[in-house]
Amino acid sequence: MQKFKNPESVLVVIFCQTTKRCLMLQRQDDPHFWQSVTGSMETHESPQETAIREVLEETGIDILGQNLELIDVEHIVEFEIFPQFRHRYAPDVTVNKEHWFYLPLIDEITPILTEHLAYQWLKIDDATNLTLSPNNSEAIGNIHRLIESN
């Protein structure tokens, strides 16, 4: 029996406070698609637990082990799942609910890529223009507010 993805996920924008740049990751299954860390919630997993797990899986950054501050933006968006990714979900599922997080770092790191082809650290405007995901672009663009509040 085919296991479908849960249509509830997280998006984690990793941001370097020193250089004011965001980490962008190139998808393996669609090399034209660059994004922040994303991932579906597992059964009995909270959004924060998912964010911590996905950051570790996709970049090698151990939020708990390195005592980093994962910021829950307390913002949830619903969006239509891109047609090229719908086969991963149950046939009647077309919408995903996404929880947003920010992970500020002092220094840019070299991620350990296990699920992506490449990475780039980009200025906010460049990152918002690179991603094909409107909600990812919006989340990155909202970093300006986070910077101003700290």
XYZ file of C-alpha atoms in Angstrom, residues 12-26 34-37 101-111 118-131 136-137 139-144:
52
model
C 12.359 26.961 7.929
C 14.206 30.022 6.657
C 17.829 29.812 7.788
C 19.311 33.290 8.055
C 22.849 34.458 8.855
C 22.719 37.513 11.117
C 26.291 38.570 10.271
C 26.042 38.557 6.471
C 22.251 39.137 6.268
C 21.951 36.225 3.830
C 19.582 33.239 3.598
C 20.430 29.638 2.881
C 18.778 28.344 -0.297
C 18.742 24.683 -1.314
C 18.397 23.213 -4.819
C 15.392 26.435 -5.006
C 13.899 26.682 -1.530
C 14.417 26.953 2.191
C 14.234 23.857 4.393
C 9.967 29.097 11.341
C 13.188 31.120 11.249
C 16.588 29.832 12.302
C 19.053 32.700 12.844
C 22.749 31.781 12.772
C 25.747 33.907 13.693
C 27.862 32.546 10.833
C 27.154 30.968 7.469
C 27.739 27.243 7.579
C 28.478 24.705 4.879
C 25.455 22.418 4.988
C 23.524 22.430 -4.110
C 23.229 25.383 -1.765
C 23.705 29.147 -1.894
C 23.790 31.892 0.722
C 21.918 34.809 -0.849
C 20.854 38.318 0.078
C 17.167 38.484 0.984
C 16.072 40.071 -2.309
C 18.032 37.541 -4.363
C 16.594 34.626 -2.376
C 13.012 35.877 -2.759
C 13.545 36.165 -6.511
C 15.193 32.747 -6.837
C 12.521 30.587 -5.251
C 8.733 30.743 0.508
C 9.419 34.105 -1.107
C 8.605 34.063 4.343
C 12.082 35.172 3.281
C 10.855 38.700 2.619
C 9.395 38.883 6.117
C 12.873 38.485 7.630
C 13.174 42.282 7.456
